[in-house]
GROMACS .gro file of C-alpha atoms in nm:
model
  190
    1MET     CA    1  -0.640   1.634   1.610
    2ASN     CA    2  -0.505   1.421   1.472
    3ASN     CA    3  -0.612   1.136   1.710
    4VAL     CA    4  -0.634   0.794   1.495
    5VAL     CA    5  -0.873   0.482   1.582
    6SER     CA    6  -0.987   0.203   1.438
    7PRO     CA    7  -1.125   0.267   1.100
    8VAL     CA    8  -1.447   0.269   0.993
    9THR     CA    9  -1.459   0.179   0.594
   10LEU     CA   10  -1.750   0.385   0.400
   11ILE     CA   11  -1.697   0.288   0.012
   12VAL     CA   12  -1.764   0.625  -0.159
   13GLU     CA   13  -1.969   0.699  -0.485
   14HIS     CA   14  -1.804   0.570  -0.849
   15ASP     CA   15  -2.091   0.766  -1.056
   16VAL     CA   16  -1.875   1.074  -1.154
   17VAL     CA   17  -1.737   1.091  -1.509
   18ILE     CA   18  -1.396   0.962  -1.565
   19ILE     CA   19  -1.209   1.092  -1.833
   20GLY     CA   20  -0.864   0.815  -1.853
   21ASP     CA   21  -0.811   0.486  -1.654
   22PHE     CA   22  -1.023   0.415  -1.307
   23ASP     CA   23  -0.696   0.296  -1.153
   24VAL     CA   24  -0.464   0.555  -1.299
   25VAL     CA   25  -0.484   0.925  -1.151
   26GLY     CA   26  -0.208   1.082  -1.315
   27ASP     CA   27  -0.222   1.181  -1.720
   28THR     CA   28  -0.551   1.170  -1.710
   29ASP     CA   29  -0.817   1.455  -1.784
   30VAL     CA   30  -1.061   1.649  -1.563
   31GLY     CA   31  -1.353   1.455  -1.401
   32ASN     CA   32  -1.199   1.162  -1.253
   33THR     CA   33  -1.333   1.066  -0.890
   34LEU     CA   34  -1.166   1.022  -0.559
   35ASN     CA   35  -1.247   0.734  -0.339
   36VAL     CA   36  -1.248   0.827   0.007
   37GLU     CA   37  -1.303   0.625   0.345
   38LEU     CA   38  -1.381   0.796   0.704
   39VAL     CA   39  -1.237   0.608   0.989
   40GLY     CA   40  -1.285   0.701   1.381
   41SER     CA   41  -1.517   0.899   1.383
   42ASP     CA   42  -1.903   0.842   1.290
   43GLU     CA   43  -1.968   1.210   1.327
   44VAL     CA   44  -1.880   1.508   1.085
   45GLY     CA   45  -2.025   1.784   1.269
   46ASP     CA   46  -1.990   2.052   1.569
   47ALA     CA   47  -1.629   2.196   1.473
   48ASP     CA   48  -1.642   2.553   1.365
   49VAL     CA   49  -1.465   2.700   1.064
   50GLY     CA   50  -1.135   2.593   1.076
   51SER     CA   51  -1.129   2.291   1.271
   52THR     CA   52  -0.944   1.962   1.125
   53LEU     CA   53  -1.013   1.684   1.029
   54ASN     CA   54  -0.774   1.336   0.974
   55VAL     CA   55  -0.865   1.185   0.605
   56GLU     CA   56  -0.591   0.922   0.389
   57LEU     CA   57  -0.592   0.876   0.059
   58VAL     CA   58  -0.634   0.470  -0.015
   59GLY     CA   59  -0.673   0.242  -0.275
   60SER     CA   60  -0.409   0.102  -0.561
   61ASP     CA   61  -0.552   0.434  -0.769
   62VAL     CA   62  -0.212   0.637  -0.888
   63VAL     CA   63  -0.199   0.993  -0.858
   64GLY     CA   64   0.166   1.077  -0.992
   65ASP     CA   65   0.500   0.983  -0.852
   66THR     CA   66   0.431   0.975  -0.468
   67ASP     CA   67   0.371   0.720  -0.250
   68VAL     CA   68  -0.006   0.658  -0.077
   69GLY     CA   69   0.020   0.829   0.236
   70ASN     CA   70   0.069   1.178   0.185
   71THR     CA   71  -0.186   1.452   0.368
   72LEU     CA   72  -0.371   1.698   0.229
   73ASN     CA   73  -0.528   1.959   0.407
   74ILE     CA   74  -0.892   2.063   0.339
   75GLU     CA   75  -1.076   2.372   0.424
   76LEU     CA   76  -1.440   2.416   0.433
   77VAL     CA   77  -1.482   2.796   0.299
   78GLY     CA   78  -1.759   3.008   0.179
   79SER     CA   79  -2.118   2.981   0.331
   80ASP     CA   80  -2.173   2.585   0.311
   81VAL     CA   81  -2.230   2.415   0.571
   82VAL     CA   82  -2.161   2.043   0.698
   83GLY     CA   83  -2.373   2.032   1.016
   84ASP     CA   84  -2.465   1.710   1.184
   85THR     CA   85  -2.387   1.513   0.836
   86ASP     CA   86  -2.306   1.103   0.921
   87VAL     CA   87  -2.017   0.937   0.772
   88GLY     CA   88  -2.096   0.868   0.431
   89SER     CA   89  -2.203   1.228   0.308
   90THR     CA   90  -2.001   1.342  -0.053
   91LEU     CA   91  -1.810   1.641  -0.086
   92ASN     CA   92  -1.718   1.769  -0.430
   93VAL     CA   93  -1.343   1.889  -0.326
   94GLU     CA   94  -1.159   2.064  -0.628
   95LEU     CA   95  -0.785   2.176  -0.676
   96VAL     CA   96  -0.723   2.550  -0.636
   97GLY     CA   97  -0.432   2.800  -0.643
   98SER     CA   98  -0.071   2.687  -0.697
   99ASP     CA   99  -0.138   2.367  -0.524
  100GLU     CA  100  -0.038   2.059  -0.814
  101VAL     CA  101  -0.193   1.693  -0.811
  102GLY     CA  102   0.069   1.488  -1.052
  103ASP     CA  103   0.088   1.471  -1.383
  104ALA     CA  104  -0.331   1.467  -1.410
  105ASP     CA  105  -0.524   1.770  -1.520
  106VAL     CA  106  -0.822   1.878  -1.322
  107GLY     CA  107  -1.066   1.601  -1.195
  108ASN     CA  108  -0.814   1.334  -1.154
  109THR     CA  109  -0.936   1.066  -0.931
  110LEU     CA  110  -0.804   0.973  -0.576
  111ASN     CA  111  -0.860   0.721  -0.272
  112VAL     CA  112  -0.874   0.879   0.044
  113GLU     CA  113  -0.983   0.756   0.407
  114LEU     CA  114  -1.124   0.999   0.678
  115VAL     CA  115  -0.939   0.912   0.972
  116GLY     CA  116  -0.927   1.063   1.353
  117SER     CA  117  -1.173   1.126   1.589
  118ASP     CA  118  -1.224   1.484   1.480
  119VAL     CA  119  -1.627   1.581   1.431
  120VAL     CA  120  -1.722   1.804   1.148
  121GLY     CA  121  -2.079   1.897   1.177
  122ASP     CA  122  -2.241   2.204   1.247
  123THR     CA  123  -1.910   2.359   1.100
  124ASP     CA  124  -1.942   2.688   0.919
  125VAL     CA  125  -1.757   2.697   0.557
  126GLY     CA  126  -1.375   2.697   0.623
  127SER     CA  127  -1.338   2.409   0.865
  128THR     CA  128  -0.997   2.243   0.767
  129LEU     CA  129  -0.981   1.876   0.714
  130ASN     CA  130  -0.620   1.698   0.684
  131VAL     CA  131  -0.574   1.432   0.410
  132GLU     CA  132  -0.354   1.178   0.452
  133LEU     CA  133  -0.266   0.955   0.105
  134VAL     CA  134  -0.230   0.576   0.206
  135GLY     CA  135  -0.222   0.208   0.065
  136SER     CA  136  -0.049   0.139  -0.240
  137GLY     CA  137  -0.141   0.477  -0.470
  138GLU     CA  138   0.096   0.727  -0.575
  139VAL     CA  139   0.014   1.113  -0.632
  140GLY     CA  140   0.283   1.315  -0.769
  141ASP     CA  141   0.597   1.427  -0.647
  142ALA     CA  142   0.520   1.427  -0.321
  143ASP     CA  143   0.637   1.232  -0.033
  144VAL     CA  144   0.409   1.054   0.220
  145GLY     CA  145   0.294   1.264   0.494
  146ASN     CA  146   0.242   1.574   0.267
  147THR     CA  147   0.011   1.895   0.324
  148LEU     CA  148  -0.246   1.998   0.050
  149ASN     CA  149  -0.479   2.279   0.159
  150ALA     CA  150  -0.821   2.223   0.074
  151GLU     CA  151  -1.125   2.474   0.121
  152LEU     CA  152  -1.513   2.352   0.119
  153VAL     CA  153  -1.678   2.636  -0.142
  154GLY     CA  154  -2.058   2.646  -0.230
  155SER     CA  155  -2.387   2.808  -0.137
  156GLY     CA  156  -2.576   2.563  -0.044
  157GLU     CA  157  -2.634   2.336   0.325
  158VAL     CA  158  -2.494   1.991   0.425
  159GLY     CA  159  -2.623   2.009   0.772
  160ASP     CA  160  -2.824   1.738   0.931
  161ALA     CA  161  -2.781   1.558   0.633
  162ASP     CA  162  -2.765   1.185   0.634
  163VAL     CA  163  -2.479   0.928   0.427
  164GLY     CA  164  -2.463   1.115   0.019
  165ASN     CA  165  -2.509   1.486   0.053
  166THR     CA  166  -2.302   1.658  -0.119
  167LEU     CA  167  -2.076   1.948  -0.025
  168ASN     CA  168  -1.865   2.179  -0.276
  169VAL     CA  169  -1.439   2.204  -0.163
  170GLU     CA  170  -1.163   2.309  -0.293
  171LEU     CA  171  -0.808   2.282  -0.241
  172VAL     CA  172  -0.597   2.580  -0.213
  173GLY     CA  173  -0.228   2.682  -0.066
  174SER     CA  174   0.093   2.655  -0.249
  175ASP     CA  175   0.145   2.289  -0.124
  176VAL     CA  176   0.298   2.050  -0.402
  177VAL     CA  177   0.115   1.738  -0.482
  178GLY     CA  178   0.214   1.654  -0.805
  179ASP     CA  179   0.247   1.753  -1.199
  180THR     CA  180  -0.110   1.871  -1.209
  181ASP     CA  181  -0.233   2.175  -1.239
  182VAL     CA  182  -0.474   2.350  -0.939
  183GLY     CA  183  -0.866   2.362  -1.001
  184SER     CA  184  -0.897   1.948  -1.069
  185THR     CA  185  -1.199   1.820  -0.894
  186LEU     CA  186  -1.266   1.593  -0.646
  187ASN     CA  187  -1.574   1.377  -0.548
  188VAL     CA  188  -1.538   1.278  -0.174
  189GLU     CA  189  -1.760   1.071   0.062
  190LEU     CA  190  -1.742   1.100   0.471
   0.00000   0.00000   0.00000
């Protein structure tokens, strides 16, 4: 599930409330937006809970003291369904548990890029996504390749949705991505 293919860049939304510098994630308050890009597969479906997708953080935004390229594990949880959603759909990512994301508070913004050929569609809550930091941005005290655990939460359904649909995702686990408190919210668009 770590196959990397030719990237298919998809720009994410920027309409989320940002508190702090748009280019800096560290030392910012809740509400910042994450920019994500899906590369490789066009689809996000046909995956069971726990399935994995490769996601890379991209852009020049700074999330902490880490170089771009770090990996985050995002797991779909709850009763939400991703279904046959096309690339570009939006996910709400929230940091939870003991994970940290640099010197920023909940809601800091990150640039992420989905990579690999894995499919998420028709997936039940709990599926896992691999998020990797890329570009020139930084994410706290973790080195490139570090992993964070994220879970999809909420009770809504996204299945068979087109680009732009939203899912609730929470980062979980004990991995450290910086000096930020768990619970930060991220808006991720497939």
